[in-house]
Short mmCIF file of C-alpha atoms and ligand atoms in Angstrom, two decimals:
data_model
loop_
_atom_site.label_atom_id
_atom_site.label_comp_id
_atom_site.label_asym_id
_atom_site.label_seq_id
_atom_site.Cartn_x
_atom_site.Cartn_y
_atom_site.Cartn_z
CA MET A 8 91.11 81.11 100.37
CA ARG A 9 91.46 80.67 96.60
CA ARG A 10 94.56 82.30 95.16
CA SER A 11 93.66 82.81 91.54
CA PHE A 12 90.77 84.41 89.64
CA GLU A 13 90.10 85.74 86.15
CA ALA A 14 89.73 89.26 87.54
CA VAL A 15 90.13 91.03 90.89
CA VAL A 16 88.25 94.16 91.98
CA VAL A 17 89.77 96.15 94.86
CA GLY A 18 87.19 97.92 97.07
CA ALA A 19 83.50 97.15 97.49
CA GLY A 20 82.21 100.71 97.33
CA PRO A 21 79.69 101.59 94.61
CA ALA A 22 82.33 101.50 91.83
CA GLY A 23 83.85 98.16 92.88
CA ALA A 24 80.58 96.39 93.63
CA ALA A 25 79.16 97.53 90.27
CA ALA A 26 82.31 96.33 88.48
CA ALA A 27 82.18 92.92 90.20
CA LEU A 28 78.47 92.64 89.46
CA GLY A 29 79.05 93.44 85.79
CA LEU A 30 81.89 90.92 85.51
CA ALA A 31 80.02 88.17 87.34
CA ARG A 32 76.98 88.69 85.10
CA SER A 33 79.29 88.30 82.08
CA GLY A 34 80.44 84.94 83.44
CA VAL A 35 83.90 86.14 84.58
CA ASP A 36 85.35 84.45 87.69
CA VAL A 37 85.91 87.60 89.77
CA ALA A 38 86.97 88.32 93.35
CA LEU A 39 85.67 91.47 95.09
CA LEU A 40 88.03 92.46 97.92
CA GLU A 41 86.95 94.80 100.72
CA ARG A 42 89.03 95.92 103.69
CA GLY A 43 85.98 96.51 105.94
CA ALA A 44 84.11 93.84 107.89
CA PHE A 45 81.35 94.50 105.36
CA ALA A 46 81.02 96.82 102.37
CA GLY A 47 80.05 100.28 103.56
CA GLU A 48 81.21 99.64 107.13
CA LYS A 49 83.15 102.91 107.18
CA ASN A 50 81.93 104.47 103.93
CA MET A 51 80.17 107.81 104.16
CA PHE A 52 78.84 110.51 101.86
CA GLY A 53 76.35 113.36 102.03
CA GLY A 54 73.44 111.18 101.26
CA LEU A 55 72.02 111.81 97.78
CA LEU A 56 72.11 108.92 95.34
CA HIS A 57 71.45 110.36 91.91
CA ARG A 58 69.60 108.41 89.27
CA MET A 59 71.66 105.63 87.68
CA PRO A 60 70.17 104.40 84.39
CA ALA A 61 72.99 101.83 83.95
CA LEU A 62 72.11 100.16 87.25
CA GLU A 63 68.43 100.31 86.35
CA THR A 64 69.32 98.20 83.31
CA VAL A 65 70.84 95.61 85.62
CA PHE A 66 67.92 95.90 88.06
CA PRO A 67 64.77 97.05 86.23
CA ASP A 68 63.03 97.02 89.64
CA PHE A 69 65.85 99.08 91.22
CA TRP A 70 63.66 101.35 93.36
CA ASP A 71 61.68 98.43 94.80
CA ARG A 72 64.75 96.30 95.38
CA ALA A 73 67.50 98.62 96.66
CA PRO A 74 67.51 99.76 100.31
CA LEU A 75 66.63 103.40 99.67
CA GLU A 76 65.56 105.87 102.33
CA ARG A 77 63.41 108.46 100.50
CA HIS A 78 63.06 109.62 96.90
CA VAL A 79 63.85 113.32 96.60
CA VAL A 80 61.00 115.53 95.37
CA ARG A 81 62.29 118.91 96.55
CA LYS A 82 65.70 120.53 96.09
CA SER A 83 66.60 123.79 97.81
CA LEU A 84 69.54 126.15 97.74
CA CYS A 85 69.86 128.38 100.82
CA PHE A 86 72.10 131.42 101.26
CA LEU A 87 72.88 131.99 104.93
CA THR A 88 74.31 134.81 106.99
CA GLY A 89 74.65 134.67 110.78
CA GLU A 90 70.96 135.29 111.31
CA ALA A 91 69.27 135.35 107.90
CA GLY A 92 68.55 132.88 105.14
CA PHE A 93 67.28 133.16 101.57
CA THR A 94 66.11 129.94 99.94
CA VAL A 95 65.43 129.04 96.31
CA GLN A 96 63.35 125.89 96.08
CA PHE A 97 62.25 123.53 93.34
CA GLU A 98 59.65 120.79 93.69
CA THR A 99 57.94 118.70 91.03
CA GLY A 100 55.52 115.81 90.81
CA ALA A 101 57.82 114.37 88.11
CA PHE A 102 60.38 113.54 90.83
CA ASP A 103 57.63 111.83 92.85
CA ARG A 104 57.11 108.90 90.48
CA PRO A 105 59.36 106.28 88.86
CA PRO A 106 61.89 106.62 87.39
CA TYR A 107 62.73 108.72 90.44
CA ASN A 108 65.38 111.39 90.02
CA GLY A 109 67.31 110.57 93.19
CA TYR A 110 67.15 109.05 96.63
CA THR A 111 68.64 109.49 100.06
CA VAL A 112 70.55 106.43 101.26
CA LEU A 113 72.69 105.31 104.18
CA ARG A 114 75.98 103.94 102.86
CA PRO A 115 76.49 101.03 105.29
CA VAL A 116 73.14 99.64 104.17
CA TYR A 117 73.32 100.56 100.50
CA ASP A 118 76.92 99.46 99.86
CA ALA A 119 76.35 96.16 101.71
CA TRP A 120 73.31 95.50 99.51
CA LEU A 121 75.15 96.21 96.23
CA ALA A 122 78.13 94.03 97.22
CA GLU A 123 75.74 91.24 98.21
CA GLU A 124 74.09 91.52 94.78
CA ALA A 125 77.54 91.08 93.20
CA ARG A 126 78.05 87.98 95.34
CA ARG A 127 74.64 86.60 94.35
CA ALA A 128 75.56 87.14 90.70
CA GLY A 129 78.60 84.89 91.21
CA ALA A 130 81.46 87.10 92.46
CA THR A 131 83.66 85.78 95.28
CA TYR A 132 83.26 88.47 97.94
CA LEU A 133 86.05 88.64 100.51
CA THR A 134 85.75 91.07 103.43
CA ARG A 135 88.46 92.04 105.96
CA CYS A 136 90.76 91.73 102.99
CA THR A 137 93.01 94.79 102.63
CA VAL A 138 95.13 95.09 99.50
CA ASP A 139 98.54 96.48 100.38
CA ASP A 140 100.50 95.94 97.18
CA LEU A 141 100.31 94.78 93.58
CA ILE A 142 101.90 91.75 91.97
CA LEU A 143 103.80 93.07 88.94
CA GLU A 144 105.49 91.30 86.04
CA GLY A 145 107.48 94.09 84.46
CA ASP A 146 104.91 96.90 84.21
CA ALA A 147 101.96 94.52 83.94
CA VAL A 148 99.68 94.00 86.94
CA ARG A 149 99.11 90.32 87.65
CA GLY A 150 97.25 90.39 90.95
CA VAL A 151 97.38 91.85 94.45
CA ARG A 152 99.00 91.20 97.81
CA VAL A 153 96.55 91.21 100.70
CA LEU A 154 96.73 91.49 104.48
CA ARG A 155 94.81 88.28 104.93
CA ASP A 156 96.15 84.78 105.29
CA GLY A 157 99.48 86.40 104.32
CA GLY A 158 98.30 86.10 100.79
CA GLU A 159 98.69 86.83 97.16
CA ILE A 160 95.66 86.78 94.90
CA ARG A 161 96.57 86.41 91.24
CA ALA A 162 94.53 87.59 88.26
CA PRO A 163 95.50 88.83 84.80
CA VAL A 164 93.45 91.99 85.35
CA VAL A 165 92.68 94.18 88.38
CA ILE A 166 90.06 96.92 88.68
CA ALA A 167 91.15 99.57 91.22
CA ALA A 168 88.02 100.88 92.93
CA ASP A 169 89.54 101.61 96.31
CA GLY A 170 88.39 105.21 96.62
CA VAL A 171 89.96 108.64 96.58
CA LEU A 172 93.27 107.68 98.20
CA SER A 173 93.64 104.63 95.93
CA LEU A 174 96.75 102.73 96.94
CA THR A 175 96.21 100.43 93.98
CA ALA A 176 96.36 103.25 91.39
CA LEU A 177 99.39 104.65 93.21
CA LYS A 178 101.26 101.32 93.20
CA ALA A 179 100.47 100.90 89.50
CA GLY A 180 102.06 104.32 88.86
CA LEU A 181 98.79 105.71 87.48
CA ARG A 182 98.47 108.60 89.93
CA ALA A 183 100.91 111.05 91.49
CA PRO A 184 102.01 110.19 95.04
CA ARG A 185 100.96 113.61 96.38
CA LEU A 186 97.35 114.75 96.19
CA ASP A 187 96.87 118.51 95.70
CA PRO A 188 94.98 120.05 98.69
CA ASP A 189 93.50 122.69 96.37
CA ARG A 190 91.83 119.92 94.39
CA MET A 191 90.49 118.00 97.38
CA ALA A 192 87.71 118.65 99.86
CA VAL A 193 86.87 117.07 103.18
CA GLY A 194 83.29 116.26 104.11
CA VAL A 195 82.14 116.15 107.74
CA LYS A 196 78.73 114.87 108.56
CA ALA A 197 76.41 114.35 111.52
CA LEU A 198 73.64 111.76 111.39
CA ILE A 199 70.76 113.02 113.52
CA ASP A 200 68.02 110.73 114.73
CA LEU A 201 64.56 112.31 114.31
CA PRO A 202 61.18 110.56 114.43
CA ARG A 203 59.53 110.06 111.06
CA PRO A 204 56.49 112.30 111.86
CA ALA A 205 58.83 115.16 112.89
CA ILE A 206 60.71 114.87 109.58
CA GLU A 207 57.51 114.82 107.56
CA ASP A 208 56.00 117.82 109.45
CA ARG A 209 59.13 119.97 109.43
CA PHE A 210 60.05 119.34 105.80
CA GLY A 211 56.49 119.11 104.42
CA LEU A 212 56.80 115.52 103.15
CA VAL A 213 54.37 112.63 102.79
CA ARG A 214 54.90 108.89 102.17
CA ASP A 215 58.55 108.25 101.18
CA GLN A 216 59.14 111.72 99.79
CA GLY A 217 62.47 113.30 100.67
CA ALA A 218 64.04 116.75 100.62
CA SER A 219 67.55 117.87 99.78
CA MET A 220 69.02 121.21 100.87
CA GLU A 221 72.35 122.80 99.93
CA PHE A 222 73.70 125.79 101.87
CA VAL A 223 76.11 128.59 100.99
CA GLY A 224 77.45 130.97 103.62
CA CYS A 225 77.75 128.57 106.53
CA THR A 226 81.50 127.94 106.50
CA ALA A 227 82.88 131.15 108.08
CA GLY A 228 84.44 132.14 104.75
CA VAL A 229 86.14 128.78 104.14
CA ARG A 230 85.45 127.58 100.57
CA GLY A 231 82.68 125.03 100.76
CA GLY A 232 79.05 124.59 101.63
CA GLY A 233 76.54 122.68 103.68
CA PHE A 234 73.99 119.97 102.98
CA LEU A 235 70.97 118.43 104.65
CA TYR A 236 69.16 115.33 103.40
CA THR A 237 66.12 113.66 104.95
CA ASN A 238 66.29 109.91 105.53
CA ARG A 239 63.39 107.75 106.69
CA ASP A 240 63.86 108.52 110.38
CA SER A 241 67.09 110.45 110.51
CA VAL A 242 68.66 113.49 108.87
CA SER A 243 72.13 113.65 107.29
CA VAL A 244 73.64 117.09 107.75
CA GLY A 245 77.16 118.30 107.13
CA LEU A 246 79.73 120.46 105.40
CA VAL A 247 82.05 120.02 102.44
CA LEU A 248 85.24 122.09 102.93
CA HIS A 249 88.09 122.64 100.46
CA ILE A 250 91.20 121.37 102.16
CA GLY A 251 93.59 124.14 101.05
CA SER A 252 91.20 126.88 102.18
CA LEU A 253 90.45 125.06 105.45
CA ARG A 254 94.17 124.73 106.18
CA ASP A 255 94.72 128.45 105.53
CA SER A 256 91.80 129.41 107.79
CA GLY A 257 93.20 127.57 110.81
CA ARG A 258 89.67 126.32 111.59
CA THR A 259 88.73 122.73 112.34
CA PRO A 260 85.98 120.94 110.39
CA TYR A 261 84.15 119.87 113.54
CA ASP A 262 84.04 123.42 114.97
CA LEU A 263 82.57 124.63 111.69
CA LEU A 264 80.08 121.75 111.65
CA ASN A 265 79.00 122.45 115.22
CA ALA A 266 78.50 126.16 114.41
CA PHE A 267 76.45 125.14 111.33
CA LEU A 268 74.23 122.85 113.42
CA GLU A 269 73.62 125.74 115.83
CA HIS A 270 72.61 128.21 113.10
CA PRO A 271 69.05 129.30 114.02
CA MET A 272 67.65 127.96 110.74
CA LEU A 273 69.27 124.54 111.17
CA ALA A 274 68.68 124.32 114.92
CA LYS A 275 64.93 124.79 114.30
CA LEU A 276 64.84 121.93 111.77
CA LEU A 277 66.90 119.60 113.95
CA ARG A 278 65.54 120.42 117.41
CA GLY A 279 65.08 117.40 119.67
CA GLY A 280 67.26 115.29 117.36
CA ARG A 281 69.81 112.90 118.84
CA LEU A 282 73.29 112.73 117.38
CA LEU A 283 73.86 109.17 116.15
CA GLU A 284 77.31 109.56 114.58
CA TYR A 285 79.92 111.93 113.24
CA SER A 286 81.95 110.94 110.17
CA ALA A 287 84.46 112.48 107.76
CA HIS A 288 85.90 111.60 104.36
CA VAL A 289 87.97 113.15 101.57
CA ILE A 290 86.38 114.11 98.21
CA PRO A 291 88.28 114.45 94.90
CA GLU A 292 87.08 117.77 93.53
CA GLY A 293 89.68 118.55 90.90
CA GLY A 294 87.36 117.33 88.14
CA TYR A 295 88.44 116.48 84.60
CA ASP A 296 91.86 118.13 84.84
CA ALA A 297 92.84 116.19 87.96
CA MET A 298 92.08 112.67 86.72
CA PRO A 299 94.86 110.09 86.94
CA ARG A 300 95.65 107.73 84.04
CA LEU A 301 92.69 105.37 83.74
CA CYS A 302 94.46 102.17 82.70
CA GLY A 303 97.74 100.35 82.41
CA ASP A 304 98.73 96.79 81.48
CA GLY A 305 96.32 94.57 83.43
CA ILE A 306 94.68 97.39 85.39
CA LEU A 307 91.76 99.82 85.17
CA VAL A 308 90.73 102.52 87.64
CA ALA A 309 87.09 103.39 88.48
CA GLY A 310 85.09 105.75 90.70
CA ASP A 311 86.79 108.13 93.14
CA ALA A 312 90.09 106.33 92.56
CA ALA A 313 89.89 107.78 89.03
CA GLY A 314 88.79 111.22 90.33
CA LEU A 315 85.32 110.74 88.80
CA CYS A 316 83.49 113.12 91.10
CA TYR A 317 82.56 116.77 90.81
CA ALA A 318 80.76 119.59 92.55
CA THR A 319 79.05 122.51 90.83
CA GLY A 320 77.67 124.19 93.93
CA LEU A 321 74.19 122.86 93.08
CA ASN A 322 75.02 119.14 92.95
CA LEU A 323 77.83 116.96 94.25
CA GLU A 324 77.92 113.89 92.02
CA GLY A 325 80.08 110.89 92.75
CA ILE A 326 78.12 107.70 93.31
CA ASN A 327 76.39 107.72 89.93
CA LEU A 328 79.76 108.25 88.21
CA ALA A 329 81.35 105.52 90.34
CA VAL A 330 78.67 102.96 89.49
CA HIS A 331 78.64 103.85 85.79
CA SER A 332 82.43 103.71 85.53
CA GLY A 333 82.50 100.38 87.41
CA LEU A 334 80.04 98.86 84.95
CA LEU A 335 81.97 100.23 81.95
CA ALA A 336 85.25 98.90 83.40
CA ALA A 337 83.61 95.47 83.73
CA GLU A 338 82.34 95.64 80.15
CA THR A 339 85.82 96.58 78.90
CA VAL A 340 87.46 93.70 80.78
CA ALA A 341 84.88 91.19 79.52
CA GLU A 342 85.51 92.31 75.91
CA ALA A 343 89.29 92.38 76.31
CA ARG A 344 89.28 88.83 77.71
CA GLN A 345 87.51 87.60 74.62
CA SER A 346 90.25 89.01 72.43
CA GLY A 347 92.85 87.59 74.85
CA ASP A 348 94.52 91.00 75.15
CA LEU A 349 94.59 92.72 78.56
CA SER A 350 97.29 95.24 77.66
CA ALA A 351 96.91 98.97 78.34
CA ARG A 352 96.12 99.42 74.64
CA ALA A 353 93.19 96.97 74.70
CA LEU A 354 91.93 98.27 78.05
CA GLY A 355 92.15 101.81 76.61
CA HIS A 356 88.63 101.25 75.20
CA TYR A 357 87.48 101.97 78.74
CA ARG A 358 88.34 105.65 78.29
CA GLU A 359 86.43 105.74 74.98
CA LYS A 360 83.40 104.23 76.74
CA LEU A 361 83.64 106.83 79.50
CA GLU A 362 84.04 109.62 76.92
CA GLY A 363 80.90 108.35 75.18
CA SER A 364 78.90 108.43 78.42
CA PHE A 365 77.67 111.19 80.74
CA VAL A 366 80.63 110.48 83.04
CA LEU A 367 83.39 112.22 81.09
CA GLN A 368 81.02 114.43 79.11
CA ASP A 369 79.74 116.00 82.36
CA LEU A 370 83.20 116.17 83.91
CA LYS A 371 84.43 117.95 80.78
CA LEU A 372 81.45 120.31 80.72
CA PHE A 373 82.15 121.34 84.32
CA ARG A 374 85.95 121.25 84.08
CA ARG A 375 86.10 124.95 84.97
CA ALA A 376 83.70 124.59 87.94
CA PRO A 377 86.60 124.33 90.43
CA ARG A 378 87.66 127.84 89.28
CA MET A 379 84.26 129.25 90.20
CA LEU A 380 84.35 127.46 93.54
CA HIS A 381 87.63 129.25 94.26
CA ILE A 382 85.93 132.67 94.32
CA ASP A 383 86.24 133.39 98.04
CA ARG A 384 83.48 136.02 98.00
CA LEU A 385 80.94 133.26 97.24
CA TYR A 386 81.18 132.00 100.78
CA GLU A 387 80.50 135.13 102.84
CA ALA A 388 80.09 138.31 100.80
CA TYR A 389 77.47 137.07 98.30
CA PRO A 390 75.18 135.46 100.90
CA GLU A 391 75.33 138.85 102.69
CA VAL A 392 74.45 140.67 99.44
CA ILE A 393 71.49 138.38 98.78
CA CYS A 394 70.17 138.37 102.35
CA GLY A 395 70.84 142.14 102.75
CA PHE A 396 68.91 142.84 99.54
CA MET A 397 65.96 140.67 100.61
CA GLU A 398 65.84 142.32 104.03
CA ARG A 399 65.67 145.75 102.40
CA VAL A 400 62.93 144.54 100.03
CA TYR A 401 60.79 143.19 102.83
CA ARG A 402 61.50 145.76 105.58
CA ILE A 403 58.77 148.40 105.76
CA ASP A 404 59.92 151.20 108.06
CA GLY A 405 58.47 154.40 106.72
CA SER A 406 61.49 155.37 104.61
CA PRO A 407 60.86 155.91 100.87
CA LYS A 408 61.23 152.83 98.62
CA ARG A 409 63.94 152.47 95.92
CA ARG A 410 63.78 150.71 92.59
CA LEU A 411 64.73 147.02 92.98
CA GLY A 412 67.58 147.23 90.45
CA LYS A 413 69.13 150.22 92.25
CA LEU A 414 68.66 148.53 95.60
CA LEU A 415 70.42 145.37 94.40
CA VAL A 416 73.32 147.23 92.80
CA GLY A 417 73.61 149.44 95.91
CA THR A 418 73.78 146.41 98.23
CA ALA A 419 76.29 144.64 95.97
CA ARG A 420 78.45 147.78 95.72
CA GLU A 421 78.51 148.10 99.51
CA LYS A 422 79.46 144.47 100.21
CA VAL A 423 81.54 143.46 97.17
CA GLY A 424 82.29 146.39 94.84
CA LEU A 425 81.15 146.55 91.22
CA ARG A 426 84.44 145.56 89.57
CA ALA A 427 84.71 142.42 91.68
CA LEU A 428 81.05 141.64 91.03
CA LEU A 429 81.54 141.80 87.26
CA ALA A 430 84.75 139.74 87.39
CA ASP A 431 83.06 137.07 89.52
CA ALA A 432 79.98 137.00 87.26
CA LEU A 433 82.27 136.42 84.25
CA THR A 434 84.18 133.60 85.99
CA ALA A 435 80.91 131.97 87.07
CA TRP A 436 79.43 132.26 83.56
CA ARG A 437 82.51 130.66 82.00
CA SER A 438 82.57 127.89 84.61
CA VAL A 439 79.07 126.53 84.24
C1 FAD B 14 80.94 114.18 102.69
C2 FAD B 14 80.68 113.62 101.34
C3 FAD B 14 79.49 113.89 100.71
C4 FAD B 14 79.21 113.34 99.46
N1 FAD B 14 77.97 113.51 98.96
C5 FAD B 14 77.65 112.87 97.82
C6 FAD B 14 76.30 112.87 97.37
O1 FAD B 14 75.39 113.39 98.04
N2 FAD B 14 76.01 112.26 96.19
C7 FAD B 14 76.98 111.62 95.47
O2 FAD B 14 76.66 111.06 94.40
N3 FAD B 14 78.25 111.57 95.90
C8 FAD B 14 78.61 112.16 97.06
N4 FAD B 14 79.88 112.05 97.54
C9 FAD B 14 80.88 111.36 96.72
C10 FAD B 14 80.72 109.83 96.80
O3 FAD B 14 80.66 109.43 98.14
C11 FAD B 14 81.88 109.14 96.12
O4 FAD B 14 82.06 109.69 94.83
C12 FAD B 14 81.64 107.63 95.99
O5 FAD B 14 81.53 107.06 97.26
C13 FAD B 14 82.77 106.96 95.22
O6 FAD B 14 82.58 105.57 95.22
P1 FAD B 14 83.81 104.58 95.07
O7 FAD B 14 83.24 103.21 95.06
O8 FAD B 14 84.65 105.02 93.94
O9 FAD B 14 84.70 104.81 96.38
P2 FAD B 14 84.34 104.56 97.90
O10 FAD B 14 82.91 104.77 98.16
O11 FAD B 14 85.33 105.39 98.67
O12 FAD B 14 84.66 103.02 98.12
C14 FAD B 14 85.98 102.52 98.17
C15 FAD B 14 85.94 101.16 98.85
O13 FAD B 14 87.24 100.60 98.80
C16 FAD B 14 87.57 100.05 100.06
N5 FAD B 14 89.03 100.06 100.15
C17 FAD B 14 89.84 101.15 100.22
N6 FAD B 14 91.13 100.77 100.24
C18 FAD B 14 91.13 99.41 100.18
C19 FAD B 14 92.17 98.44 100.17
N7 FAD B 14 93.46 98.81 100.21
N8 FAD B 14 91.85 97.13 100.12
C20 FAD B 14 90.53 96.75 100.07
N9 FAD B 14 89.50 97.63 100.09
C21 FAD B 14 89.81 98.94 100.12
C22 FAD B 14 86.87 100.98 101.06
O14 FAD B 14 86.69 100.36 102.32
C23 FAD B 14 85.56 101.24 100.33
O15 FAD B 14 84.59 100.26 100.60
C24 FAD B 14 80.18 112.57 98.79
C25 FAD B 14 81.41 112.29 99.40
C26 FAD B 14 81.64 112.78 100.68
C27 FAD B 14 82.94 112.42 101.35
#
């Protein structure tokens, strides 16, 4: 194994593979190090790859070339109680033609493809190569120590793209040793095998069209929500649960997931499906205010390692931010090499690039979103208000009707109380 490169990227997830691809395309001699037997071996996520214009610049034929499952034409938000559900749905022909707005993907396939593209562009791609320390000269990072061939791999610059628990950012002193459970979530997911015709019939899809569903009210009061995404011939379904709230509830993620899968509305969609795998992973949900430092002497941090991920309740975005930040990190390194300066000051342009892009602009815009997601009533009381209201609207039982406004206020007063309703509405308004 070679011991020296012009740059090293730690982690071949979307951020790392994009960074290595960008560097290799700029003619930089880069090593992409992945601890798994292949990129994506153990990587998981909900399943929705949002549109990534930066990657479409690298691959103008992205949607023909990448291993995508389905392009998403319909997005739904469902409020659930134990036996009822109210769904808001949006579908458009605009999402059914290129440039598509988003796709479902399976990470082992997608991540392996992107890492392979980095290798084809010229990156040295080393798997089963776990980084367990940094090589430091003073405060400057000068390479990594790996659990492979007992080795050191030297490089004047390292991009840390090793995910939410980034050991690399920790060792470089860029993030705090303890992660705050109130700013982290855990995702648990089941991959359910379903024949293609069953998926298309049940979800009303044709060709490679896909559907995405988000659920509120399926977590027994624990802060969080559910998701369901259609793949080609399987369905990804799971829960995202805030760790602090989960800990306080005393519940286990798998019990909550099993109860979710048995909800009458879900059970109907998944009936006859065979469980292929369960998986779980941590999500950084602290947003803009929980980001670590993004660079030091000889090091940059990208993707989840930099906390570049956020949830608004309608979307959970991470992969598009990871890929974009990886490409911007690569661009910064390529420019800094030309000036011969890889100090924290020179690499600081990375932050400016992120600030100038949707990555930090969106994170900033939604920096208060975590506050809204901490309204506990969102997860049980409000789904009951919405479903209770709809039941009263639709139930015809011979009793006199009431005006809709009065009915809604009456239901909200019963379940939540007007003061709390107004306070929550104000928090939500300020958050998004
Ligand atoms: C349940 C769940 C649902 C989600 N749903 C969505 C969604 O629908 N849409 C969306 O856009 N985002 C979603 N996300 C977020 C998204 O998955 C992440 O934001 C994204 O994967 C971040 O990419 P990354 O490359 O920064 O990190 P990762 O994907 O975590 O990749 C890190 C890589 O580094 C490797 N690695 C780690 N440590 C080392 C080491 N020491 N040495 C070598 N290699 C190492 C890992 O094996 C891995 O390959 C979800 C996340 C979860 C958990």
